[in-house]
Coordinates of C-alpha atoms (C1' of nucleotides) in Angstrom, one line a residue:
Chain A
M1 CA 9.7 -14.7 -12.8
Q2 CA 12.1 -14.8 -15.6
S3 CA 11.2 -11.3 -16.9
V4 CA 11.8 -9.7 -13.5
D5 CA 15.3 -11.3 -13.3
R6 CA 16.1 -10.0 -16.8
V7 CA 14.8 -6.5 -16.1
T8 CA 17.0 -6.4 -13.0
A9 CA 20.0 -7.8 -14.8
V10 CA 19.7 -5.3 -17.6
L11 CA 19.4 -2.3 -15.2
M12 CA 22.3 -3.5 -13.2
C13 CA 24.5 -3.4 -16.3
F14 CA 24.3 0.3 -16.1
T15 CA 26.0 0.2 -12.7
D16 CA 29.2 -1.2 -14.0
G17 CA 30.9 2.1 -14.6
E18 CA 29.7 2.9 -18.1
P19 CA 26.7 5.1 -18.3
E20 CA 25.8 4.2 -21.9
L21 CA 25.4 0.7 -23.3
G22 CA 24.2 -0.8 -26.6
V23 CA 22.0 -3.9 -27.3
T24 CA 24.9 -6.1 -28.3
D25 CA 27.0 -5.1 -25.3
I26 CA 24.3 -6.0 -22.8
A27 CA 23.4 -9.2 -24.7
Q28 CA 27.0 -10.3 -24.4
R29 CA 27.3 -9.4 -20.7
L30 CA 24.2 -11.3 -19.8
E31 CA 24.5 -14.1 -22.4
L32 CA 21.1 -13.3 -23.8
P33 CA 19.8 -13.1 -27.4
K34 CA 20.0 -9.6 -28.8
S35 CA 16.3 -9.7 -29.7
A36 CA 15.4 -10.3 -26.1
V37 CA 17.6 -7.5 -24.9
H38 CA 16.3 -5.2 -27.5
R39 CA 12.7 -6.0 -26.5
L40 CA 13.5 -5.4 -22.8
L41 CA 15.3 -2.1 -23.6
E42 CA 12.4 -0.8 -25.7
A43 CA 9.9 -1.6 -23.0
L44 CA 12.2 -0.1 -20.3
T45 CA 12.6 3.0 -22.4
R46 CA 8.8 3.3 -22.9
S47 CA 8.3 3.1 -19.1
G48 CA 11.1 5.6 -18.5
M49 CA 13.6 3.4 -16.7
T50 CA 16.0 3.8 -19.5
A51 CA 16.4 6.4 -22.2
R52 CA 18.3 7.1 -25.3
E53 CA 19.1 10.3 -27.1
H54 CA 18.3 9.3 -30.7
E55 CA 17.2 6.3 -32.7
R56 CA 19.9 3.7 -33.0
G57 CA 21.7 5.4 -30.1
K58 CA 23.0 3.8 -27.0
Y59 CA 20.8 3.4 -23.9
R60 CA 21.3 5.0 -20.5
L61 CA 19.3 5.1 -17.3
G62 CA 16.2 7.2 -17.7
P63 CA 14.1 9.7 -15.7
R64 CA 12.2 7.0 -13.8
A65 CA 15.5 5.5 -12.6
T66 CA 16.4 9.0 -11.4
E67 CA 13.2 9.3 -9.5
L68 CA 13.5 5.8 -8.1
S69 CA 17.1 6.7 -7.1
L70 CA 16.0 9.8 -5.1
A71 CA 13.5 7.6 -3.3
A72 CA 15.9 4.8 -2.7
L73 CA 18.7 7.0 -1.3
G74 CA 16.2 8.9 0.8
T75 CA 15.5 5.7 2.7
V76 CA 19.2 4.8 3.2
D77 CA 21.0 7.2 5.5
V78 CA 24.5 6.6 4.2
R79 CA 26.0 8.8 6.9
S80 CA 24.4 6.8 9.8
L81 CA 25.6 3.5 8.3
A82 CA 29.1 5.0 7.9
L83 CA 29.6 6.3 11.4
P84 CA 30.2 3.0 13.2
V85 CA 32.6 1.9 10.4
M86 CA 34.5 5.2 10.8
E87 CA 34.8 4.8 14.6
E88 CA 36.2 1.3 14.1
L89 CA 38.7 2.6 11.6
R90 CA 39.6 5.5 13.9
D91 CA 40.3 3.1 16.7
T92 CA 42.3 0.8 14.6
T93 CA 44.5 3.5 13.0
G94 CA 44.5 6.0 15.8
E95 CA 43.9 8.9 13.4
T96 CA 41.0 11.0 12.3
V97 CA 38.7 9.4 9.8
T98 CA 36.6 11.4 7.3
L99 CA 33.8 10.7 4.9
S100 CA 33.4 12.8 1.7
F101 CA 30.7 12.7 -0.9
V102 CA 31.0 13.6 -4.6
I103 CA 29.0 16.6 -5.7
G104 CA 29.5 17.5 -9.3
N105 CA 33.2 17.6 -9.9
Q106 CA 34.1 18.4 -6.3
R107 CA 33.9 16.6 -3.0
I108 CA 32.5 17.7 0.3
Y109 CA 33.3 16.5 3.8
V110 CA 30.0 15.2 5.3
A111 CA 31.3 13.4 8.5
Q112 CA 34.4 12.9 10.6
V113 CA 35.4 10.9 13.6
E114 CA 38.3 12.6 15.3
S115 CA 41.4 10.9 16.6
R116 CA 41.6 10.5 20.4
Q117 CA 45.1 11.8 20.4
D118 CA 45.7 15.4 21.5
V119 CA 47.6 16.2 18.3
R120 CA 45.1 15.4 15.6
M121 CA 43.7 16.4 12.3
T122 CA 40.3 18.1 12.2
V123 CA 38.5 19.0 9.0
E124 CA 35.6 21.4 8.6
V125 CA 32.6 19.3 7.8
G126 CA 30.8 20.9 4.9
R127 CA 33.9 22.2 3.2
R128 CA 34.3 21.4 -0.4
A129 CA 37.6 20.5 -2.1
P130 CA 38.7 19.8 -5.7
L131 CA 39.2 16.2 -6.7
Y132 CA 42.8 16.6 -8.1
A133 CA 44.4 17.7 -4.8
G134 CA 44.9 15.3 -1.9
A135 CA 44.2 11.7 -1.1
S136 CA 40.4 11.9 -0.8
G137 CA 39.9 13.6 -4.1
R138 CA 42.2 11.3 -6.0
A139 CA 40.5 8.3 -4.3
I140 CA 37.4 9.4 -6.2
L141 CA 39.2 10.3 -9.4
M142 CA 41.0 6.9 -9.7
T143 CA 37.6 5.3 -10.1
F144 CA 36.7 7.4 -13.1
A145 CA 36.6 5.7 -16.5
D146 CA 39.2 7.1 -18.9
A147 CA 36.7 9.2 -20.8
E148 CA 35.4 10.7 -17.6
L149 CA 38.8 11.4 -16.3
D150 CA 39.8 13.0 -19.6
H151 CA 36.7 15.2 -19.4
Y152 CA 37.4 16.2 -15.8
L153 CA 41.1 17.1 -16.6
S154 CA 40.0 19.2 -19.5
A155 CA 37.4 21.0 -17.5
V156 CA 39.2 21.8 -14.3
A157 CA 42.3 24.0 -13.9
L158 CA 44.9 22.1 -11.8
T159 CA 45.7 25.1 -9.5
P160 CA 48.3 24.0 -6.9
L161 CA 47.1 24.5 -3.3
T162 CA 50.6 23.9 -1.8
D163 CA 54.0 23.5 -3.5
R164 CA 53.5 19.7 -3.1
T165 CA 50.2 19.6 -5.0
L166 CA 50.4 17.5 -8.1
H167 CA 49.2 19.9 -10.8
D168 CA 50.5 18.6 -14.1
R169 CA 48.3 16.1 -15.9
A170 CA 51.0 13.6 -16.7
S171 CA 52.1 13.1 -13.1
L172 CA 48.5 13.0 -11.9
E173 CA 47.6 10.2 -14.3
E174 CA 50.8 8.4 -13.3
V175 CA 49.9 8.5 -9.7
L176 CA 46.3 7.5 -10.3
T177 CA 47.5 4.4 -12.3
A178 CA 49.7 3.3 -9.4
D179 CA 46.9 4.0 -6.9
R180 CA 44.4 1.9 -8.8
L181 CA 46.6 -1.1 -8.3
R182 CA 46.7 -0.8 -4.6
G183 CA 43.1 0.4 -4.1
Y184 CA 43.9 3.5 -2.1
T185 CA 45.6 6.9 -2.5
D186 CA 47.9 8.8 -0.2
S187 CA 49.2 12.3 0.1
S188 CA 51.6 14.3 2.2
G189 CA 51.4 18.0 2.3
E190 CA 49.3 18.5 -0.8
R191 CA 46.4 20.4 0.5
D192 CA 47.9 21.4 3.9
P193 CA 51.7 21.6 4.4
Y194 CA 51.6 19.7 7.7
A195 CA 48.9 17.1 7.0
A196 CA 49.1 13.6 5.4
A197 CA 46.3 11.1 4.6
V198 CA 45.4 7.9 2.9
A199 CA 42.0 7.5 1.3
A200 CA 39.9 4.7 -0.2
P201 CA 37.0 5.1 -2.7
I202 CA 33.5 3.9 -1.7
V203 CA 31.4 2.4 -4.5
G204 CA 28.0 0.8 -4.9
R205 CA 28.2 -1.9 -7.5
S206 CA 29.3 0.8 -9.9
T207 CA 33.1 1.2 -10.3
R208 CA 32.6 5.0 -10.1
A209 CA 32.9 6.1 -6.4
F210 CA 30.2 8.2 -4.9
A211 CA 32.1 8.8 -1.7
C212 CA 35.4 8.0 0.0
F213 CA 36.9 7.5 3.5
S214 CA 40.2 9.0 4.5
V215 CA 42.5 8.5 7.4
C216 CA 44.4 11.7 8.1
G217 CA 46.8 13.2 10.6
P218 CA 49.9 15.2 11.0
R219 CA 52.7 14.4 8.5
D220 CA 55.2 13.6 11.1
R221 CA 53.0 10.8 12.5
L222 CA 51.5 9.6 9.3
D223 CA 54.8 9.0 7.7
D224 CA 55.5 6.5 4.8
A225 CA 55.3 3.4 7.1
A226 CA 52.1 4.6 8.8
R227 CA 50.4 5.3 5.5
D228 CA 51.4 1.9 4.2
R229 CA 49.7 0.4 7.2
C230 CA 46.6 2.6 7.1
G231 CA 45.9 2.3 3.4
P232 CA 44.6 -1.3 3.3
L233 CA 42.6 -0.6 6.5
A234 CA 40.8 2.3 4.8
V235 CA 40.1 0.0 1.8
A236 CA 38.6 -2.6 4.1
A237 CA 36.4 0.0 5.8
A238 CA 35.2 1.3 2.4
N239 CA 34.4 -2.3 1.4
R240 CA 32.6 -2.8 4.7
L241 CA 30.4 0.3 4.0
T242 CA 29.6 -1.0 0.5
E243 CA 28.4 -4.3 2.0
L244 CA 26.2 -2.4 4.5
L245 CA 24.7 -0.4 1.7
R246 CA 24.0 -3.6 -0.2
G247 CA 22.2 -4.8 2.8
S248 CA 24.1 -8.0 2.9
Chain B
M1 CA 6.2 -6.0 -22.7
Q2 CA 3.5 -6.2 -20.0
S3 CA 5.9 -7.5 -17.3
V4 CA 8.4 -4.6 -17.8
D5 CA 5.6 -2.1 -17.4
R6 CA 4.4 -3.8 -14.2
V7 CA 7.9 -4.0 -12.7
T8 CA 8.4 -0.3 -13.4
A9 CA 5.0 0.5 -11.9
V10 CA 5.6 -1.5 -8.8
L11 CA 9.0 0.1 -8.2
M12 CA 7.6 3.6 -8.8
C13 CA 5.1 3.0 -6.0
F14 CA 8.0 3.2 -3.6
T15 CA 8.7 6.8 -4.8
D16 CA 5.3 8.1 -3.5
G17 CA 6.6 9.1 -0.1
E18 CA 6.0 5.9 1.8
P19 CA 9.2 3.7 2.1
E20 CA 7.3 0.5 3.0
L21 CA 4.3 -1.0 1.2
G22 CA 2.3 -4.2 1.3
V23 CA 0.8 -6.4 -1.4
T24 CA -2.7 -5.1 -1.1
D25 CA -1.7 -1.5 -1.0
I26 CA 0.3 -1.8 -4.3
A27 CA -2.5 -3.9 -5.9
Q28 CA -5.0 -1.2 -5.1
R29 CA -2.8 1.7 -6.4
L30 CA -2.0 -0.1 -9.6
E31 CA -5.4 -1.8 -10.0
L32 CA -3.8 -5.2 -10.4
P33 CA -4.7 -8.6 -8.8
K34 CA -3.0 -9.2 -5.5
S35 CA -1.6 -12.5 -6.8
A36 CA 0.2 -10.7 -9.7
V37 CA 1.7 -8.1 -7.3
H38 CA 2.7 -10.8 -4.9
R39 CA 4.5 -12.7 -7.6
L40 CA 6.2 -9.5 -8.9
L41 CA 7.4 -8.6 -5.4
E42 CA 8.7 -12.0 -4.6
A43 CA 10.7 -12.0 -7.8
L44 CA 11.9 -8.4 -7.3
T45 CA 13.0 -9.4 -3.7
R46 CA 14.9 -12.4 -5.0
S47 CA 16.7 -10.2 -7.5
G48 CA 17.4 -7.6 -4.8
M49 CA 15.4 -4.7 -6.1
T50 CA 13.1 -4.8 -3.2
A51 CA 13.5 -6.3 0.3
R52 CA 11.6 -7.0 3.4
E53 CA 12.7 -7.5 7.0
H54 CA 10.7 -10.6 7.8
E55 CA 8.2 -13.0 6.3
R56 CA 4.7 -11.4 5.9
G57 CA 6.4 -8.0 6.4
K58 CA 6.0 -5.0 4.1
Y59 CA 8.3 -4.5 1.2
R60 CA 10.8 -1.7 0.7
L61 CA 13.4 -0.8 -2.0
G62 CA 16.4 -3.2 -1.7
P63 CA 20.1 -3.2 -2.1
R64 CA 20.1 -3.5 -5.9
A65 CA 17.9 -0.4 -6.0
T66 CA 20.4 1.4 -3.9
E67 CA 23.2 0.4 -6.2
L68 CA 21.2 1.4 -9.2
S69 CA 20.5 4.7 -7.5
L70 CA 24.1 5.5 -6.9
A71 CA 24.8 4.8 -10.6
A72 CA 21.7 6.8 -11.8
L73 CA 22.5 9.9 -9.7
G74 CA 26.1 9.7 -10.7
T75 CA 25.1 10.4 -14.3
V76 CA 22.8 13.2 -13.5
D77 CA 24.6 16.3 -12.2
V78 CA 21.8 17.9 -10.3
R79 CA 23.8 21.0 -9.6
S80 CA 24.5 21.8 -13.2
L81 CA 20.9 21.4 -14.1
A82 CA 19.9 23.6 -11.3
L83 CA 22.2 26.6 -12.0
P84 CA 20.3 28.0 -15.0
V85 CA 17.0 27.7 -13.2
M86 CA 18.5 29.5 -10.2
E87 CA 19.8 32.3 -12.4
E88 CA 16.4 32.8 -13.8
L89 CA 14.9 32.9 -10.3
R90 CA 17.5 35.3 -9.2
D91 CA 16.7 37.7 -12.1
T92 CA 13.0 37.4 -11.5
T93 CA 13.1 38.0 -7.8
G94 CA 16.2 40.2 -7.6
E95 CA 17.5 38.3 -4.6
T96 CA 20.1 35.6 -3.9
V97 CA 19.0 32.1 -4.7
T98 CA 20.4 29.0 -3.0
L99 CA 20.2 25.2 -3.5
S100 CA 20.4 22.9 -0.5
F101 CA 20.6 19.1 -0.4
V102 CA 19.4 16.9 2.4
I103 CA 22.1 14.8 4.1
G104 CA 20.8 12.7 6.9
N105 CA 18.7 15.0 9.1
Q106 CA 20.4 18.2 8.1
R107 CA 20.7 20.2 5.0
I108 CA 23.8 21.6 3.2
Y109 CA 24.2 24.5 0.9
V110 CA 25.6 23.2 -2.4
A111 CA 25.1 26.2 -4.7
Q112 CA 24.1 29.8 -4.8
V113 CA 23.5 32.5 -7.3
E114 CA 23.9 35.9 -5.7
S115 CA 21.7 38.9 -6.1
R116 CA 23.0 41.6 -8.4
Q117 CA 22.2 44.2 -5.8
D118 CA 25.0 45.7 -3.7
V119 CA 23.2 44.8 -0.5
R120 CA 22.6 41.1 -0.8
M121 CA 22.5 37.9 1.1
T122 CA 25.5 35.5 0.7
V123 CA 25.6 32.0 2.2
E124 CA 28.6 29.8 2.7
V125 CA 28.3 27.0 0.3
G126 CA 29.1 23.8 2.1
R127 CA 27.7 25.0 5.4
R128 CA 25.2 22.7 7.1
A129 CA 22.1 23.7 9.0
P130 CA 19.3 22.0 10.9
L131 CA 16.0 21.4 9.2
Y132 CA 13.8 23.0 11.9
A133 CA 15.3 26.5 11.7
G134 CA 14.7 28.7 8.7
A135 CA 12.7 28.5 5.5
S136 CA 15.0 26.1 3.7
G137 CA 15.0 23.5 6.4
R138 CA 11.3 23.7 6.9
A139 CA 10.7 23.4 3.1
I140 CA 12.3 20.0 3.4
L141 CA 10.5 19.1 6.7
M142 CA 7.1 19.9 5.3
T143 CA 7.4 17.1 2.8
F144 CA 8.1 14.5 5.5
A145 CA 5.4 11.9 6.1
D146 CA 3.8 12.2 9.6
A147 CA 5.8 9.2 10.9
E148 CA 9.1 10.6 9.6
L149 CA 8.4 14.0 11.0
D150 CA 7.6 12.5 14.3
H151 CA 10.8 10.6 14.3
Y152 CA 12.8 13.7 13.4
L153 CA 11.2 15.8 16.1
S154 CA 11.9 13.1 18.7
A155 CA 15.5 12.8 17.6
V156 CA 16.6 16.4 17.3
A157 CA 16.8 19.0 20.0
L158 CA 15.1 22.2 18.8
T159 CA 17.8 24.6 20.0
P160 CA 16.9 28.2 19.0
L161 CA 19.5 29.9 16.8
T162 CA 18.0 33.4 17.3
D163 CA 15.1 34.6 19.5
R164 CA 12.8 34.3 16.5
T165 CA 13.5 30.6 15.9
L166 CA 10.5 28.3 16.2
H167 CA 11.6 25.8 18.8
D168 CA 8.5 24.3 20.3
R169 CA 7.0 21.3 18.5
A170 CA 3.5 22.5 18.4
S171 CA 4.1 25.8 16.7
L172 CA 6.5 24.1 14.3
E173 CA 3.9 21.6 13.3
E174 CA 1.3 24.3 12.9
V175 CA 3.6 26.3 10.7
L176 CA 4.4 23.3 8.6
T177 CA 0.7 22.5 8.1
A178 CA 0.1 26.0 6.8
D179 CA 3.2 25.9 4.6
R180 CA 2.1 22.6 3.0
L181 CA -1.0 24.3 1.7
R182 CA 0.8 27.0 -0.1
G183 CA 3.8 24.9 -1.2
Y184 CA 6.5 27.0 0.2
T185 CA 7.9 28.2 3.5
D186 CA 9.1 31.6 4.7
S187 CA 11.1 32.9 7.6
S188 CA 12.3 36.2 8.9
G189 CA 15.1 36.4 11.3
E190 CA 15.1 32.8 12.4
R191 CA 18.7 31.8 11.6
D192 CA 20.1 35.3 11.1
P193 CA 18.6 38.3 12.8
Y194 CA 18.8 40.4 9.7
A195 CA 17.9 37.9 7.0
A196 CA 14.6 36.7 5.5
A197 CA 13.8 34.0 3.0
V198 CA 11.3 31.9 1.2
A199 CA 12.0 28.3 0.2
A200 CA 10.4 25.6 -1.9
P201 CA 11.0 21.8 -1.7
I202 CA 12.5 20.0 -4.7
V203 CA 11.2 16.4 -5.2
G204 CA 11.6 13.6 -7.6
R205 CA 8.3 11.8 -8.0
S206 CA 8.6 11.1 -4.3
T207 CA 6.8 13.5 -2.0
R208 CA 9.8 13.6 0.2
A209 CA 12.1 16.4 -0.9
F210 CA 15.8 15.7 -1.6
A211 CA 16.7 19.3 -2.0
C212 CA 15.2 22.8 -1.9
F213 CA 15.6 26.3 -3.4
S214 CA 15.5 29.4 -1.4
V215 CA 15.2 33.1 -2.3
C216 CA 16.9 35.1 0.5
G217 CA 17.9 38.6 1.3
P218 CA 17.8 41.3 4.0
R219 CA 14.7 41.4 6.1
D220 CA 14.0 45.0 5.3
R221 CA 13.8 44.3 1.6
L222 CA 12.2 40.8 1.8
D223 CA 9.3 42.0 3.8
D224 CA 5.9 40.3 4.0
A225 CA 4.8 41.5 0.6
A226 CA 8.0 40.6 -1.1
R227 CA 7.9 37.1 0.4
D228 CA 4.3 36.7 -0.8
R229 CA 5.5 37.5 -4.3
C230 CA 8.7 35.3 -4.2
G231 CA 7.2 32.2 -2.7
P232 CA 5.2 31.0 -5.8
L233 CA 8.2 31.9 -8.0
A234 CA 10.4 29.6 -5.9
V235 CA 7.8 26.8 -6.2
A236 CA 7.7 27.2 -9.9
A237 CA 11.5 27.0 -10.1
A238 CA 11.5 23.9 -8.0
N239 CA 8.9 22.3 -10.2
R240 CA 11.0 23.3 -13.2
L241 CA 14.0 21.5 -11.8
T242 CA 11.9 18.4 -11.1
E243 CA 10.8 18.4 -14.8
L244 CA 14.5 18.7 -15.9
L245 CA 15.4 15.8 -13.7
R246 CA 12.7 13.8 -15.2
G247 CA 14.1 14.5 -18.5
S248 CA 10.9 15.8 -19.9
Chain C
dT1 C1' -9.8 -17.3 24.4
dC2 C1' -12.2 -16.7 20.3
dA3 C1' -14.2 -14.4 16.5
dC4 C1' -13.7 -11.1 13.0
dC5 C1' -11.3 -8.6 9.7
dG6 C1' -7.8 -7.6 6.6
dT7 C1' -3.7 -9.0 4.6
dT8 C1' -0.6 -12.4 2.6
dT9 C1' 0.2 -16.6 0.3
dC10 C1' -0.8 -20.3 -2.6
dC11 C1' -2.9 -23.1 -6.3
dC12 C1' -4.1 -24.3 -11.0
dG13 C1' -6.0 -24.4 -15.6
dC14 C1' -5.4 -21.5 -19.4
dT15 C1' -3.4 -18.6 -23.1
dG16 C1' -1.1 -15.1 -25.2
dA17 C1' 3.2 -12.6 -23.9
dA18 C1' 7.6 -13.5 -24.5
dC19 C1' 10.7 -16.4 -26.5
dG20 C1' 15.2 -16.7 -29.8
dG21 C1' 17.1 -17.8 -34.3
dA22 C1' 17.7 -15.8 -38.4
dA23 C1' 17.3 -12.5 -41.7
dC24 C1' 17.3 -7.8 -42.8
dA25 C1' 18.6 -2.8 -42.2
dC26 C1' 21.8 0.5 -41.1
dC27 C1' 26.1 2.7 -40.3
dC28 C1' 31.0 3.3 -40.2
dC29 C1' 35.4 2.7 -42.1
dC30 C1' 38.9 1.1 -45.2
Chain D
dG1 C1' 32.0 -1.1 -53.0
dG2 C1' 32.4 -4.2 -49.5
dG3 C1' 33.4 -5.9 -44.9
dG4 C1' 32.3 -5.9 -40.2
dG5 C1' 29.5 -4.9 -36.4
dT6 C1' 25.4 -3.3 -34.4
dG7 C1' 20.5 -2.5 -34.2
dT8 C1' 15.8 -4.0 -35.7
dT9 C1' 12.2 -6.9 -37.2
dC10 C1' 9.8 -11.1 -38.1
dC11 C1' 7.4 -15.3 -36.9
dG12 C1' 6.3 -20.0 -35.4
dT13 C1' 6.5 -21.9 -30.9
dT14 C1' 5.7 -22.7 -25.9
dC15 C1' 5.6 -22.2 -21.2
dA16 C1' 5.9 -18.1 -18.1
dG17 C1' 2.8 -15.4 -16.3
dC18 C1' -1.9 -14.8 -15.8
dG19 C1' -6.0 -13.9 -12.1
dG20 C1' -9.8 -15.7 -9.4
dG21 C1' -10.5 -17.6 -5.4
dA22 C1' -9.5 -20.2 -1.4
dA23 C1' -6.5 -21.1 2.4
dA24 C1' -3.4 -19.4 5.9
dC25 C1' -1.9 -16.0 9.0
dG26 C1' -1.7 -12.2 12.3
dG27 C1' -3.6 -8.4 14.8
dT28 C1' -7.2 -6.6 17.5
dG29 C1' -11.0 -6.2 20.5
dA30 C1' -14.6 -8.1 23.2

DNA sequence: TCACCGTTTCCCGCTGAACGGAACACCCCC
DNA sequence: GGGGGTGTTCCGTTCAGCGGGAAACGGTGA
């Protein structure tokens, strides 16, 4: 059914990192006539899957999509899917592996798999942390679109947690730019003076991460060379979880 | 467009609390011919919005729906929407109000608005708790379908946290049955010997809660009469948040 | 093992829902 | 005022999607 394919394609456009899209934009992405896209969006808006704030405005996902989302995520236990991937990453790297979710403009540890070594990092599952300090938070931040990042940096005071925390906007943006290129972030002594970590964002099809993995341990052990080795492993694990979530 | 309406209607069937549905079931709910529903589901499954495990099996939401969900929820900051509702509930009841999310088979405090009274309940935002102990957890459990509840009770050891915690299956199920009728749960001394609470589940359109509100305070103040008064207020606040999420 | 029941799948003639090109309307900016 | 780009509307055309009904399938109980 051609219509079903088109509905799905239009809705999936909203997962590409931009929450608001126009008729012409979607038509170009999907190589469809504007009249067809317009007709689809009008019908989707009437049925609640998309919405827009005013006439001639851009479209966004609507209340029915939110309701569908709550149901869809209720049936997928992200944490259960993640645990085996985390165990594999822990065994490969030898360090503690954590999973954090984004909630608002903070992140929260929801699971960890601890290193088997006697000297190890342990985090307090349930603890929240800001996004600007440390590898995990920045792994999420680096997936933000420019406008979103700008909004975040305007809204949040960059209070240093240790004397190694990046807290001025310019150096933060510079670090994020570099991190985007390699797909992971790293930190040493930013949230805890004796800890170091690498982290990789976890995305759906959206480019905006909803969670991240980190590999963390004592600074002495997770030195520059170890972080260089662990970063790509964290990226691979994050990609693995994304595949599992997609059901492929 | 008739097809768009049908696609939306079919997808929304999956938000009614049952994660798996058959052709006949959906056709009956929507009063559509089975051949039409079958054609829609086949097309939705090809495009990834729905999926099924084997031929002739039931359908469920698919990987594209999961991806769409992550994008949709990324644009709705549930916590920001909730805070004004929680403040209003705090002012009406005089007690501390909390918001918990479901993560796996536990819940986690994500926000609180504290009572203005000097003697007050304070929770540790970020702390996790089981679903079987206390008003908040049971507010979530009571929205589970029978099969899901059965699965939960089989999987989780009902370890008492205080000597008032309900920890045998029969009395838990009995309490849940009663709570479903009135739409909220209450507890006194189950997780903390000196605390009492009422809690109401927060749902999308799904009957399975993704979060809950609680009103909590010292047991002496939140006695039977106070809990009777606060329960319906918590239910109204939960419904209010659901409306806000739906964008109505 | 077989019959029954309920569900899923498939078929096919029909028609109006959906199609897309093009023109129009609108808005922003120089 | 005009250019550029986007959103909206129109309308003749056509085939995608329609639904009734039959066939196929699977589970269950005697």
